[in-house]
């Protein structure tokens, strides 16, 4: 699963830009004298499985002996110059679609603390290992104005980059945001990664939270994610059709808000 998640995470940047992955190279750091070589073989096998699923080709890699295991991929893809999706360009009136649930950082922190049951571990790992391929292919059929993948800066952090770069405001409906089971419960137990807390502090002056949202809700929206979904800004007239198409292609997507002309660079969460 580690290899699958690392591959999905690396491939995601190409999908977010509307591209098609063509080649990948493995980048490995591994303590070859202290960990069983079969662990490395499993990591590489998991990554290879996701690379095959993406349609790309594995063309080599680099490896070094290191004290702790690290793994990632260098990905090359192609996209027509007129079809590049950037994280800027969102327009007032657009609807915001998110293609994976959030809460990944909180749940993976819970895994480290041995607080998750098998079914919860299975769910969060499946979410992280799911390619954004289907979502990206559906996106090709619509007039997407902006797109980004949601990763380390959390949902609100990446939405803020889109809002600032597009010189627009945004309104996000908390109840519409898909959240992994047990996320709030674990946050109440203070199972929150450091990156999530840093995101929350960084965004504090640029997010207007509804009075009904407590600090735990805010932290969840800022949760630092590994291999998250796509955040897509699409014209209102196409949003429901795109959402339906995403569901037909087994993408766990939701419309979570809209783009506004009010207060550029500010996100309102209601």
Short mmCIF file of C-alpha atoms in Angstrom, two decimals:
data_model
loop_
_atom_site.label_atom_id
_atom_site.label_comp_id
_atom_site.label_asym_id
_atom_site.label_seq_id
_atom_site.Cartn_x
_atom_site.Cartn_y
_atom_site.Cartn_z
CA UNK A 1 0.00 0.00 0.00
CA UNK A 2 2.91 2.35 0.70
CA UNK A 3 4.11 1.91 -2.87
CA UNK A 4 0.61 2.35 -4.30
CA UNK A 5 -0.04 5.52 -2.30
CA UNK A 6 3.34 7.03 -3.21
CA UNK A 7 2.67 6.36 -6.90
CA UNK A 8 -0.86 7.78 -6.80
CA UNK A 9 0.46 10.88 -5.03
CA UNK A 10 3.20 11.44 -7.61
CA UNK A 11 0.92 10.85 -10.60
CA UNK A 12 -1.68 13.24 -9.19
CA UNK A 13 0.15 16.42 -10.26
CA UNK A 14 -0.06 15.42 -13.92
CA UNK A 15 -3.75 14.61 -13.60
CA UNK A 16 -4.43 17.92 -11.86
CA UNK A 17 -3.02 19.76 -14.87
CA UNK A 18 -5.19 17.82 -17.31
CA UNK A 19 -2.28 15.73 -18.51
CA UNK A 20 -1.68 12.07 -19.28
CA UNK A 21 1.24 10.35 -17.51
CA UNK A 22 3.69 8.86 -20.00
CA UNK A 23 6.80 7.76 -18.10
CA UNK A 24 7.83 7.38 -14.47
CA UNK A 25 11.12 6.77 -12.68
CA UNK A 26 11.37 5.29 -9.20
CA UNK A 27 13.29 7.19 -6.52
CA UNK A 28 14.20 4.97 -3.58
CA UNK A 29 16.06 5.40 -0.30
CA UNK A 30 16.22 2.19 1.73
CA UNK A 31 18.21 0.78 4.70
CA UNK A 32 19.24 -2.32 2.82
CA UNK A 33 21.26 -3.76 5.74
CA UNK A 34 18.58 -3.37 8.42
CA UNK A 35 15.23 -3.99 6.70
CA UNK A 36 14.26 -7.13 4.81
CA UNK A 37 14.69 -6.77 1.06
CA UNK A 38 11.19 -8.18 0.58
CA UNK A 39 9.78 -4.91 2.00
CA UNK A 40 11.45 -2.97 -0.79
CA UNK A 41 10.17 -5.50 -3.32
CA UNK A 42 6.62 -5.02 -2.03
CA UNK A 43 6.90 -1.22 -2.24
CA UNK A 44 8.13 -1.40 -5.82
CA UNK A 45 5.43 -3.92 -6.74
CA UNK A 46 2.71 -1.69 -5.33
CA UNK A 47 3.99 1.31 -7.25
CA UNK A 48 4.30 -0.70 -10.46
CA UNK A 49 0.66 -1.76 -10.12
CA UNK A 50 -0.50 1.88 -10.00
CA UNK A 51 1.80 2.87 -12.85
CA UNK A 52 0.25 0.15 -15.01
CA UNK A 53 -3.23 1.34 -14.01
CA UNK A 54 -2.30 4.87 -15.12
CA UNK A 55 -1.13 3.63 -18.53
CA UNK A 56 2.36 5.06 -18.04
CA UNK A 57 5.63 3.17 -18.45
CA UNK A 58 8.27 2.61 -15.78
CA UNK A 59 11.57 3.51 -17.42
CA UNK A 60 14.10 3.18 -14.60
CA UNK A 61 14.98 4.83 -11.34
CA UNK A 62 17.53 5.77 -8.73
CA UNK A 63 18.28 4.17 -5.35
CA UNK A 64 20.49 4.93 -2.36
CA UNK A 65 21.16 3.28 0.99
CA UNK A 66 19.59 5.43 3.72
CA UNK A 67 18.64 5.14 7.41
CA UNK A 68 14.91 5.14 6.76
CA UNK A 69 12.80 4.05 3.78
CA UNK A 70 11.69 6.77 1.38
CA UNK A 71 9.99 6.27 -1.94
CA UNK A 72 8.54 8.43 -4.69
CA UNK A 73 8.35 8.78 -8.45
CA UNK A 74 9.43 11.34 -11.01
CA UNK A 75 6.56 11.56 -13.50
CA UNK A 76 6.51 12.94 -17.03
CA UNK A 77 3.24 13.54 -18.85
CA UNK A 78 1.83 15.34 -21.85
CA UNK A 79 -1.03 17.77 -22.34
CA UNK A 80 -2.14 19.96 -25.23
CA UNK A 81 -1.02 23.57 -24.55
CA UNK A 82 -4.60 24.77 -24.93
CA UNK A 83 -5.89 22.20 -22.44
CA UNK A 84 -3.56 22.80 -19.50
CA UNK A 85 -5.42 23.06 -16.18
CA UNK A 86 -3.79 25.44 -13.72
CA UNK A 87 -4.66 26.28 -10.13
CA UNK A 88 -5.66 29.78 -11.28
CA UNK A 89 -8.46 30.97 -13.53
CA UNK A 90 -11.53 30.32 -11.36
CA UNK A 91 -14.39 32.66 -12.26
CA UNK A 92 -17.23 34.14 -10.15
CA UNK A 93 -20.28 31.91 -10.41
CA UNK A 94 -18.23 28.71 -10.77
CA UNK A 95 -19.03 25.74 -8.57
CA UNK A 96 -16.29 23.96 -6.64
CA UNK A 97 -16.14 20.16 -6.91
CA UNK A 98 -13.98 17.99 -4.64
CA UNK A 99 -13.30 14.43 -5.80
CA UNK A 100 -12.08 12.70 -2.60
CA UNK A 101 -13.00 12.96 1.09
CA UNK A 102 -10.71 14.79 3.52
CA UNK A 103 -9.45 13.76 6.96
CA UNK A 104 -6.54 11.69 5.66
CA UNK A 105 -3.90 13.37 7.82
CA UNK A 106 -5.88 12.85 11.00
CA UNK A 107 -6.60 9.20 10.23
CA UNK A 108 -3.03 8.37 9.24
CA UNK A 109 -1.84 9.99 12.47
CA UNK A 110 -4.29 7.71 14.26
CA UNK A 111 -2.74 4.71 12.49
CA UNK A 112 0.65 5.67 13.93
CA UNK A 113 -0.92 5.76 17.40
CA UNK A 114 -2.66 2.40 16.88
CA UNK A 115 -6.12 3.95 17.25
CA UNK A 116 -7.80 2.71 14.06
CA UNK A 117 -9.68 -0.50 13.41
CA UNK A 118 -8.91 -2.56 10.32
CA UNK A 119 -11.94 -1.28 8.39
CA UNK A 120 -10.90 2.35 9.00
CA UNK A 121 -7.33 1.66 7.90
CA UNK A 122 -8.64 -0.05 4.77
CA UNK A 123 -10.85 2.93 3.90
CA UNK A 124 -8.20 5.64 4.28
CA UNK A 125 -5.52 3.64 2.45
CA UNK A 126 -7.90 2.95 -0.42
CA UNK A 127 -8.69 6.66 -0.68
CA UNK A 128 -4.99 7.56 -0.82
CA UNK A 129 -4.18 4.80 -3.31
CA UNK A 130 -6.99 5.76 -5.69
CA UNK A 131 -5.67 7.45 -8.81
CA UNK A 132 -7.14 10.78 -9.89
CA UNK A 133 -7.22 9.31 -13.40
CA UNK A 134 -11.00 8.87 -13.68
CA UNK A 135 -11.63 12.37 -12.34
CA UNK A 136 -9.11 13.88 -14.75
CA UNK A 137 -10.60 12.06 -17.73
CA UNK A 138 -14.11 13.26 -16.85
CA UNK A 139 -12.74 16.79 -16.45
CA UNK A 140 -11.63 16.78 -20.10
CA UNK A 141 -15.27 16.93 -21.23
CA UNK A 142 -16.06 20.19 -19.41
CA UNK A 143 -14.96 23.83 -19.40
CA UNK A 144 -12.83 23.62 -16.26
CA UNK A 145 -11.52 27.05 -15.29
CA UNK A 146 -9.10 25.93 -12.57
CA UNK A 147 -7.95 22.72 -10.92
CA UNK A 148 -5.53 21.62 -8.23
CA UNK A 149 -4.92 18.45 -6.26
CA UNK A 150 -5.46 18.67 -2.51
CA UNK A 151 -2.36 17.58 -0.61
CA UNK A 152 -0.13 19.00 2.12
CA UNK A 153 -1.75 22.43 2.48
CA UNK A 154 -5.15 20.86 3.07
CA UNK A 155 -8.47 21.67 1.40
CA UNK A 156 -8.54 25.29 2.54
CA UNK A 157 -4.85 25.85 1.82
CA UNK A 158 -5.13 24.74 -1.79
CA UNK A 159 -8.47 26.54 -2.20
CA UNK A 160 -6.77 29.69 -0.91
CA UNK A 161 -4.02 29.37 -3.53
CA UNK A 162 -6.71 29.11 -6.19
CA UNK A 163 -8.67 32.08 -4.80
CA UNK A 164 -5.62 34.33 -4.51
CA UNK A 165 -4.22 33.36 -7.90
CA UNK A 166 -7.60 33.85 -9.57
CA UNK A 167 -8.34 37.09 -7.64
CA UNK A 168 -11.72 35.77 -6.51
CA UNK A 169 -13.48 34.93 -3.28
CA UNK A 170 -14.96 31.57 -2.35
CA UNK A 171 -17.77 30.23 -0.21
CA UNK A 172 -17.46 26.66 1.03
CA UNK A 173 -20.32 24.80 2.70
CA UNK A 174 -18.91 22.68 5.51
CA UNK A 175 -21.79 20.21 5.49
CA UNK A 176 -21.17 19.53 1.79
CA UNK A 177 -17.50 18.62 2.24
CA UNK A 178 -16.98 14.81 2.23
CA UNK A 179 -15.11 13.77 5.38
CA UNK A 180 -13.77 10.32 6.23
CA UNK A 181 -15.55 8.43 9.05
CA UNK A 182 -14.19 9.00 12.58
CA UNK A 183 -12.30 12.17 11.60
CA UNK A 184 -14.15 14.46 14.04
CA UNK A 185 -14.03 11.85 16.80
CA UNK A 186 -10.25 11.52 16.45
CA UNK A 187 -9.77 15.29 16.28
CA UNK A 188 -11.66 15.52 19.59
CA UNK A 189 -9.02 13.15 20.99
CA UNK A 190 -6.32 15.61 19.80
CA UNK A 191 -5.16 13.23 17.06
CA UNK A 192 -4.12 16.06 14.74
CA UNK A 193 -0.83 16.15 12.78
CA UNK A 194 1.52 19.09 13.14
CA UNK A 195 1.14 20.03 9.48
CA UNK A 196 -2.61 20.46 9.95
CA UNK A 197 -2.07 22.82 12.89
CA UNK A 198 0.43 24.85 10.85
CA UNK A 199 -2.04 25.10 7.96
CA UNK A 200 -4.74 26.34 10.34
CA UNK A 201 -2.46 29.00 11.81
CA UNK A 202 -1.26 30.10 8.36
CA UNK A 203 -4.81 30.58 7.07
CA UNK A 204 -6.29 32.14 10.21
CA UNK A 205 -6.41 35.71 8.85
CA UNK A 206 -7.80 34.75 5.43
CA UNK A 207 -10.66 32.42 6.29
CA UNK A 208 -14.01 33.65 7.60
CA UNK A 209 -15.50 30.74 9.55
CA UNK A 210 -19.16 30.57 10.48
CA UNK A 211 -19.78 30.95 14.21
CA UNK A 212 -21.24 27.43 14.13
CA UNK A 213 -17.88 25.88 13.27
CA UNK A 214 -15.61 25.06 16.20
CA UNK A 215 -11.83 24.79 16.07
CA UNK A 216 -11.98 21.07 15.38
CA UNK A 217 -14.11 21.65 12.27
CA UNK A 218 -11.60 24.27 11.17
CA UNK A 219 -8.68 21.90 11.68
CA UNK A 220 -10.41 19.21 9.62
CA UNK A 221 -10.79 21.64 6.71
CA UNK A 222 -7.08 22.46 7.03
CA UNK A 223 -5.98 18.84 7.43
CA UNK A 224 -2.69 18.05 5.70
CA UNK A 225 -3.43 15.35 3.14
CA UNK A 226 -1.42 12.73 1.29
CA UNK A 227 -2.71 11.82 -2.19
CA UNK A 228 -5.97 13.76 -1.98
CA UNK A 229 -8.54 14.44 -4.64
CA UNK A 230 -8.93 17.20 -7.19
CA UNK A 231 -10.52 20.57 -6.41
CA UNK A 232 -12.17 21.73 -9.61
CA UNK A 233 -13.71 25.10 -10.50
CA UNK A 234 -16.32 24.60 -13.21
CA UNK A 235 -19.13 26.80 -14.62
CA UNK A 236 -22.40 26.53 -12.69
CA UNK A 237 -24.25 25.34 -15.81
CA UNK A 238 -21.95 22.30 -16.08
CA UNK A 239 -21.43 21.44 -12.41
CA UNK A 240 -24.32 19.02 -11.88
CA UNK A 241 -23.64 17.23 -15.17
CA UNK A 242 -19.97 16.88 -14.30
CA UNK A 243 -20.83 15.62 -10.81
CA UNK A 244 -23.15 12.98 -12.25
CA UNK A 245 -20.48 11.89 -14.72
CA UNK A 246 -17.93 11.63 -11.93
CA UNK A 247 -20.29 9.42 -9.93
CA UNK A 248 -20.86 7.23 -12.99
CA UNK A 249 -17.09 6.78 -13.16
CA UNK A 250 -16.82 5.75 -9.50
CA UNK A 251 -15.44 9.06 -8.27
CA UNK A 252 -16.54 10.02 -4.75
CA UNK A 253 -17.16 13.66 -5.67
CA UNK A 254 -19.24 16.47 -4.14
CA UNK A 255 -20.08 20.08 -4.93
CA UNK A 256 -18.72 21.89 -1.89
CA UNK A 257 -19.09 25.59 -2.70
CA UNK A 258 -18.88 28.39 -5.20
CA UNK A 259 -16.60 31.11 -6.50
CA UNK A 260 -17.61 34.71 -5.81
CA UNK A 261 -16.50 38.19 -6.80
CA UNK A 262 -16.67 39.39 -3.18
CA UNK A 263 -13.53 39.77 -1.05
CA UNK A 264 -10.89 38.41 -3.46
CA UNK A 265 -8.42 36.15 -1.69
CA UNK A 266 -10.81 35.45 1.19
CA UNK A 267 -12.67 32.17 1.76
CA UNK A 268 -15.92 32.11 3.68
CA UNK A 269 -16.90 28.81 5.29
CA UNK A 270 -20.56 28.44 6.23
#
